[in-house]
Amino acid sequence: MNPSQGSQDWQANWKAQKGGEPPMKSDLACTKARTLERKLKLHFWGVPALLMVFAIKGALYFAQFPEPWIRAGWAWGSITLIYAAARWLQAGQPVGLQSAAASEACADFLRTELGRKRARILELRWILLLLFPAHFATWWGGGPVAVAKRLGIEWNAFLQFQASPCPLIGFALLLAFIWFKFGQEADALQEEMQALS
């Protein structure tokens, strides 16, 4: 007899006798659910905290540079990051999983929380695109050069690089990379949700 057929027969017998999932499948779903629950708690507070660190840095630069275009760019960027953090938190904390949750409760938790995480990632991806006009305004006003000079960098080649469109192009490529990676993550979450169905 084929070993995989024997495994299928054992699972079919278990379902027929006990009326439920085999214990290995149940344990796997609940293990995944508990791992996801821990990660979501970390992400729920970690992502907004990181966004707020960058927003505070932008607010400090806003206060340090009097040039209007640089100020406009840093203000726009800070507001965008604060908005992104607020939207992330607005979705609410992940639902807690009971310690004695059954297989179906674990699967429902996984479906619900993976869907919420996917929606957050897709929304954050769109919000982060709003950072490009902020970076453009800062670059237009000479922000990269001003920041380099404030840091005490007087190397002409570096200052010329900062004055060129290269920092703007680099930021656009960074946003494109983030867009791509967030899209990949959303697709992976969608596949995982479909596998649970």
PDB file of C-alpha atoms in Angstrom:
ATOM      1  CA  MET A   1       0.000   0.000   0.000  1.00  0.00           C
ATOM      2  CA  ASN A   2       1.150   3.538  -0.844  1.00  0.00           C
ATOM      3  CA  PRO A   3       2.283   5.469   2.322  1.00  0.00           C
ATOM      4  CA  SER A   4       0.426   8.613   1.266  1.00  0.00           C
ATOM      5  CA  GLN A   5      -2.748   6.572   0.726  1.00  0.00           C
ATOM      6  CA  GLY A   6      -2.367   5.158   4.240  1.00  0.00           C
ATOM      7  CA  SER A   7      -2.066   8.689   5.624  1.00  0.00           C
ATOM      8  CA  GLN A   8      -5.211   9.749   3.751  1.00  0.00           C
ATOM      9  CA  ASP A   9      -7.081   6.668   5.025  1.00  0.00           C
ATOM     10  CA  TRP A  10      -5.982   7.478   8.602  1.00  0.00           C
ATOM     11  CA  GLN A  11      -7.222  11.069   8.264  1.00  0.00           C
ATOM     12  CA  ALA A  12     -10.517   9.912   6.751  1.00  0.00           C
ATOM     13  CA  ASN A  13     -10.990   7.402   9.581  1.00  0.00           C
ATOM     14  CA  TRP A  14     -10.197  10.059  12.193  1.00  0.00           C
ATOM     15  CA  LYS A  15     -12.785  12.430  10.702  1.00  0.00           C
ATOM     16  CA  ALA A  16     -15.385   9.657  10.488  1.00  0.00           C
ATOM     17  CA  GLN A  17     -14.850   8.557  14.100  1.00  0.00           C
ATOM     18  CA  LYS A  18     -14.265  11.883  15.841  1.00  0.00           C
ATOM     19  CA  GLY A  19     -16.061  14.279  13.510  1.00  0.00           C
ATOM     20  CA  GLY A  20     -13.169  16.750  13.220  1.00  0.00           C
ATOM     21  CA  GLU A  21      -9.724  17.539  11.936  1.00  0.00           C
ATOM     22  CA  PRO A  22      -6.817  15.206  12.667  1.00  0.00           C
ATOM     23  CA  PRO A  23      -4.717  16.427  15.608  1.00  0.00           C
ATOM     24  CA  MET A  24      -1.620  17.177  13.480  1.00  0.00           C
ATOM     25  CA  LYS A  25      -3.546  19.568  11.192  1.00  0.00           C
ATOM     26  CA  SER A  26      -5.270  21.177  14.181  1.00  0.00           C
ATOM     27  CA  ASP A  27      -1.943  21.692  15.965  1.00  0.00           C
ATOM     28  CA  LEU A  28      -0.396  23.209  12.846  1.00  0.00           C
ATOM     29  CA  ALA A  29      -3.207  25.750  12.404  1.00  0.00           C
ATOM     30  CA  CYS A  30      -3.061  26.779  16.056  1.00  0.00           C
ATOM     31  CA  THR A  31       0.747  26.996  16.023  1.00  0.00           C
ATOM     32  CA  LYS A  32       0.583  29.276  12.969  1.00  0.00           C
ATOM     33  CA  ALA A  33      -2.155  31.335  14.624  1.00  0.00           C
ATOM     34  CA  ARG A  34      -0.128  31.845  17.817  1.00  0.00           C
ATOM     35  CA  THR A  35       2.987  32.788  15.846  1.00  0.00           C
ATOM     36  CA  LEU A  36       0.978  35.272  13.797  1.00  0.00           C
ATOM     37  CA  GLU A  37      -0.610  36.697  16.957  1.00  0.00           C
ATOM     38  CA  ARG A  38       2.843  37.469  18.432  1.00  0.00           C
ATOM     39  CA  LYS A  39       4.066  39.026  15.167  1.00  0.00           C
ATOM     40  CA  LEU A  40       0.945  41.162  14.802  1.00  0.00           C
ATOM     41  CA  LYS A  41       1.339  42.587  18.302  1.00  0.00           C
ATOM     42  CA  LEU A  42       4.912  43.558  17.471  1.00  0.00           C
ATOM     43  CA  HIS A  43       3.896  45.026  14.086  1.00  0.00           C
ATOM     44  CA  PHE A  44       0.929  46.890  15.573  1.00  0.00           C
ATOM     45  CA  TRP A  45       3.196  49.030  17.750  1.00  0.00           C
ATOM     46  CA  GLY A  46       6.478  48.744  15.831  1.00  0.00           C
ATOM     47  CA  VAL A  47       5.367  50.127  12.452  1.00  0.00           C
ATOM     48  CA  PRO A  48       3.765  53.327  13.845  1.00  0.00           C
ATOM     49  CA  ALA A  49       6.742  53.843  16.192  1.00  0.00           C
ATOM     50  CA  LEU A  50       9.149  53.668  13.244  1.00  0.00           C
ATOM     51  CA  LEU A  51       6.986  56.031  11.193  1.00  0.00           C
ATOM     52  CA  MET A  52       6.849  58.483  14.106  1.00  0.00           C
ATOM     53  CA  VAL A  53      10.656  58.447  14.467  1.00  0.00           C
ATOM     54  CA  PHE A  54      10.943  59.590  10.841  1.00  0.00           C
ATOM     55  CA  ALA A  55       8.145  62.139  11.337  1.00  0.00           C
ATOM     56  CA  ILE A  56       9.962  63.629  14.340  1.00  0.00           C
ATOM     57  CA  LYS A  57      13.176  63.795  12.326  1.00  0.00           C
ATOM     58  CA  GLY A  58      11.255  65.660   9.592  1.00  0.00           C
ATOM     59  CA  ALA A  59       9.812  68.072  12.166  1.00  0.00           C
ATOM     60  CA  LEU A  60      13.315  68.777  13.497  1.00  0.00           C
ATOM     61  CA  TYR A  61      14.569  69.517   9.991  1.00  0.00           C
ATOM     62  CA  PHE A  62      11.516  71.730   9.443  1.00  0.00           C
ATOM     63  CA  ALA A  63      12.599  73.791  12.453  1.00  0.00           C
ATOM     64  CA  GLN A  64      16.282  73.932  11.432  1.00  0.00           C
ATOM     65  CA  PHE A  65      15.966  75.122   7.827  1.00  0.00           C
ATOM     66  CA  PRO A  66      14.378  78.498   7.019  1.00  0.00           C
ATOM     67  CA  GLU A  67      14.128  77.940   3.230  1.00  0.00           C
ATOM     68  CA  PRO A  68      10.427  77.720   2.264  1.00  0.00           C
ATOM     69  CA  TRP A  69      10.695  74.785  -0.177  1.00  0.00           C
ATOM     70  CA  ILE A  70      12.723  72.733   2.299  1.00  0.00           C
ATOM     71  CA  ARG A  71      10.253  73.532   5.061  1.00  0.00           C
ATOM     72  CA  ALA A  72       7.296  72.675   2.835  1.00  0.00           C
ATOM     73  CA  GLY A  73       8.857  69.320   1.925  1.00  0.00           C
ATOM     74  CA  TRP A  74       9.680  68.337   5.503  1.00  0.00           C
ATOM     75  CA  ALA A  75       6.246  69.462   6.720  1.00  0.00           C
ATOM     76  CA  TRP A  76       4.509  67.446   3.983  1.00  0.00           C
ATOM     77  CA  GLY A  77       6.673  64.403   4.733  1.00  0.00           C
ATOM     78  CA  SER A  78       6.058  64.597   8.493  1.00  0.00           C
ATOM     79  CA  ILE A  79       2.308  64.968   8.018  1.00  0.00           C
ATOM     80  CA  THR A  80       2.274  62.002   5.616  1.00  0.00           C
ATOM     81  CA  LEU A  81       4.142  59.789   8.079  1.00  0.00           C
ATOM     82  CA  ILE A  82       1.889  60.813  10.980  1.00  0.00           C
ATOM     83  CA  TYR A  83      -1.160  60.074   8.812  1.00  0.00           C
ATOM     84  CA  ALA A  84       0.269  56.649   7.867  1.00  0.00           C
ATOM     85  CA  ALA A  85       0.880  55.821  11.545  1.00  0.00           C
ATOM     86  CA  ALA A  86      -2.642  56.951  12.485  1.00  0.00           C
ATOM     87  CA  ARG A  87      -4.247  54.852   9.735  1.00  0.00           C
ATOM     88  CA  TRP A  88      -2.199  51.816  10.825  1.00  0.00           C
ATOM     89  CA  LEU A  89      -3.405  52.214  14.418  1.00  0.00           C
ATOM     90  CA  GLN A  90      -6.985  52.988  13.384  1.00  0.00           C
ATOM     91  CA  ALA A  91      -7.483  49.442  12.126  1.00  0.00           C
ATOM     92  CA  GLY A  92      -7.238  48.333  15.750  1.00  0.00           C
ATOM     93  CA  GLN A  93      -5.221  45.791  17.651  1.00  0.00           C
ATOM     94  CA  PRO A  94      -5.278  42.177  16.532  1.00  0.00           C
ATOM     95  CA  VAL A  95      -7.968  40.069  18.146  1.00  0.00           C
ATOM     96  CA  GLY A  96      -6.575  37.872  20.923  1.00  0.00           C
ATOM     97  CA  LEU A  97      -6.597  34.124  20.489  1.00  0.00           C
ATOM     98  CA  GLN A  98      -7.863  32.073  23.425  1.00  0.00           C
ATOM     99  CA  SER A  99      -5.366  29.687  24.965  1.00  0.00           C
ATOM    100  CA  ALA A 100      -7.609  26.665  24.390  1.00  0.00           C
ATOM    101  CA  ALA A 101      -8.733  27.631  20.883  1.00  0.00           C
ATOM    102  CA  ALA A 102      -9.934  24.817  18.635  1.00  0.00           C
ATOM    103  CA  SER A 103      -8.705  24.180  15.106  1.00  0.00           C
ATOM    104  CA  GLU A 104     -11.605  26.053  13.477  1.00  0.00           C
ATOM    105  CA  ALA A 105     -11.135  29.065  15.781  1.00  0.00           C
ATOM    106  CA  CYS A 106      -7.429  29.148  14.860  1.00  0.00           C
ATOM    107  CA  ALA A 107      -8.263  28.982  11.137  1.00  0.00           C
ATOM    108  CA  ASP A 108     -10.841  31.781  11.511  1.00  0.00           C
ATOM    109  CA  PHE A 109      -8.276  33.878  13.391  1.00  0.00           C
ATOM    110  CA  LEU A 110      -5.708  33.306  10.639  1.00  0.00           C
ATOM    111  CA  ARG A 111      -8.163  34.251   7.873  1.00  0.00           C
ATOM    112  CA  THR A 112      -9.358  37.397   9.662  1.00  0.00           C
ATOM    113  CA  GLU A 113      -5.970  38.696  10.777  1.00  0.00           C
ATOM    114  CA  LEU A 114      -4.182  37.876   7.524  1.00  0.00           C
ATOM    115  CA  GLY A 115      -6.915  39.795   5.676  1.00  0.00           C
ATOM    116  CA  ARG A 116      -6.538  42.778   8.010  1.00  0.00           C
ATOM    117  CA  LYS A 117      -2.748  42.717   7.652  1.00  0.00           C
ATOM    118  CA  ARG A 118      -3.049  42.581   3.859  1.00  0.00           C
ATOM    119  CA  ALA A 119      -5.440  45.555   3.828  1.00  0.00           C
ATOM    120  CA  ARG A 120      -3.050  47.564   6.042  1.00  0.00           C
ATOM    121  CA  ILE A 121      -0.067  46.818   3.834  1.00  0.00           C
ATOM    122  CA  LEU A 122      -1.918  47.816   0.657  1.00  0.00           C
ATOM    123  CA  GLU A 123      -3.140  51.065   2.235  1.00  0.00           C
ATOM    124  CA  LEU A 124       0.315  51.919   3.605  1.00  0.00           C
ATOM    125  CA  ARG A 125       1.770  51.315   0.147  1.00  0.00           C
ATOM    126  CA  TRP A 126      -0.489  54.030  -1.315  1.00  0.00           C
ATOM    127  CA  ILE A 127       0.128  56.458   1.545  1.00  0.00           C
ATOM    128  CA  LEU A 128       3.910  56.180   1.222  1.00  0.00           C
ATOM    129  CA  LEU A 129       3.645  57.369  -2.392  1.00  0.00           C
ATOM    130  CA  LEU A 130       2.678  60.759  -0.927  1.00  0.00           C
ATOM    131  CA  LEU A 131       6.269  61.088   0.273  1.00  0.00           C
ATOM    132  CA  PHE A 132       7.514  61.695  -3.274  1.00  0.00           C
ATOM    133  CA  PRO A 133       6.072  65.261  -3.557  1.00  0.00           C
ATOM    134  CA  ALA A 134       7.592  65.997  -0.140  1.00  0.00           C
ATOM    135  CA  HIS A 135      11.006  64.788  -1.269  1.00  0.00           C
ATOM    136  CA  PHE A 136      10.682  66.678  -4.547  1.00  0.00           C
ATOM    137  CA  ALA A 137       9.927  69.958  -2.725  1.00  0.00           C
ATOM    138  CA  THR A 138      12.878  69.437  -0.391  1.00  0.00           C
ATOM    139  CA  TRP A 139      15.191  68.624  -3.306  1.00  0.00           C
ATOM    140  CA  TRP A 140      13.904  71.606  -5.313  1.00  0.00           C
ATOM    141  CA  GLY A 141      14.695  73.907  -2.410  1.00  0.00           C
ATOM    142  CA  GLY A 142      18.245  72.552  -2.084  1.00  0.00           C
ATOM    143  CA  GLY A 143      17.528  70.387   0.924  1.00  0.00           C
ATOM    144  CA  PRO A 144      20.075  67.619   0.246  1.00  0.00           C
ATOM    145  CA  VAL A 145      22.883  70.177  -0.082  1.00  0.00           C
ATOM    146  CA  ALA A 146      21.709  72.120   2.989  1.00  0.00           C
ATOM    147  CA  VAL A 147      21.566  68.948   5.106  1.00  0.00           C
ATOM    148  CA  ALA A 148      25.047  67.891   3.935  1.00  0.00           C
ATOM    149  CA  LYS A 149      26.468  71.322   4.800  1.00  0.00           C
ATOM    150  CA  ARG A 150      24.769  71.264   8.209  1.00  0.00           C
ATOM    151  CA  LEU A 151      26.451  67.908   8.840  1.00  0.00           C
ATOM    152  CA  GLY A 152      29.798  69.571   8.052  1.00  0.00           C
ATOM    153  CA  ILE A 153      30.360  67.886   4.685  1.00  0.00           C
ATOM    154  CA  GLU A 154      32.185  70.269   2.350  1.00  0.00           C
ATOM    155  CA  TRP A 155      33.415  67.784  -0.259  1.00  0.00           C
ATOM    156  CA  ASN A 156      32.582  69.367  -3.638  1.00  0.00           C
ATOM    157  CA  ALA A 157      31.900  66.098  -5.492  1.00  0.00           C
ATOM    158  CA  PHE A 158      29.398  65.034  -2.844  1.00  0.00           C
ATOM    159  CA  LEU A 159      27.695  68.448  -2.807  1.00  0.00           C
ATOM    160  CA  GLN A 160      27.395  68.357  -6.609  1.00  0.00           C
ATOM    161  CA  PHE A 161      25.896  64.889  -6.363  1.00  0.00           C
ATOM    162  CA  GLN A 162      23.385  66.171  -3.782  1.00  0.00           C
ATOM    163  CA  ALA A 163      22.472  69.106  -6.056  1.00  0.00           C
ATOM    164  CA  SER A 164      21.923  66.787  -9.037  1.00  0.00           C
ATOM    165  CA  PRO A 165      18.680  64.844  -9.687  1.00  0.00           C
ATOM    166  CA  CYS A 166      20.386  61.675  -8.357  1.00  0.00           C
ATOM    167  CA  PRO A 167      18.928  61.917  -4.797  1.00  0.00           C
ATOM    168  CA  LEU A 168      15.466  62.407  -6.309  1.00  0.00           C
ATOM    169  CA  ILE A 169      15.905  59.437  -8.651  1.00  0.00           C
ATOM    170  CA  GLY A 170      17.257  57.344  -5.776  1.00  0.00           C
ATOM    171  CA  PHE A 171      14.226  58.166  -3.636  1.00  0.00           C
ATOM    172  CA  ALA A 172      11.875  57.328  -6.510  1.00  0.00           C
ATOM    173  CA  LEU A 173      13.635  53.951  -6.913  1.00  0.00           C
ATOM    174  CA  LEU A 174      13.349  53.335  -3.162  1.00  0.00           C
ATOM    175  CA  LEU A 175       9.593  54.018  -3.282  1.00  0.00           C
ATOM    176  CA  ALA A 176       9.259  51.712  -6.312  1.00  0.00           C
ATOM    177  CA  PHE A 177      11.112  48.972  -4.406  1.00  0.00           C
ATOM    178  CA  ILE A 178       8.847  49.450  -1.355  1.00  0.00           C
ATOM    179  CA  TRP A 179       5.778  49.352  -3.637  1.00  0.00           C
ATOM    180  CA  PHE A 180       7.002  46.107  -5.201  1.00  0.00           C
ATOM    181  CA  LYS A 181       7.889  44.427  -1.876  1.00  0.00           C
ATOM    182  CA  PHE A 182       4.589  45.439  -0.241  1.00  0.00           C
ATOM    183  CA  GLY A 183       2.761  44.065  -3.290  1.00  0.00           C
ATOM    184  CA  GLN A 184       4.664  40.781  -2.987  1.00  0.00           C
ATOM    185  CA  GLU A 185       3.809  40.578   0.710  1.00  0.00           C
ATOM    186  CA  ALA A 186       0.114  41.243  -0.029  1.00  0.00           C
ATOM    187  CA  ASP A 187       0.123  38.489  -2.689  1.00  0.00           C
ATOM    188  CA  ALA A 188       1.777  36.042  -0.281  1.00  0.00           C
ATOM    189  CA  LEU A 189      -0.842  36.833   2.361  1.00  0.00           C
ATOM    190  CA  GLN A 190      -3.624  36.322  -0.204  1.00  0.00           C
ATOM    191  CA  GLU A 191      -2.209  32.910  -1.137  1.00  0.00           C
ATOM    192  CA  GLU A 192      -1.970  31.932   2.527  1.00  0.00           C
ATOM    193  CA  MET A 193      -5.602  32.976   3.067  1.00  0.00           C
ATOM    194  CA  GLN A 194      -6.708  30.932   0.057  1.00  0.00           C
ATOM    195  CA  ALA A 195      -4.822  27.904   1.376  1.00  0.00           C
ATOM    196  CA  LEU A 196      -6.885  28.125   4.579  1.00  0.00           C
ATOM    197  CA  SER A 197     -10.185  27.993   2.686  1.00  0.00           C
TER     198      SER A 197
END
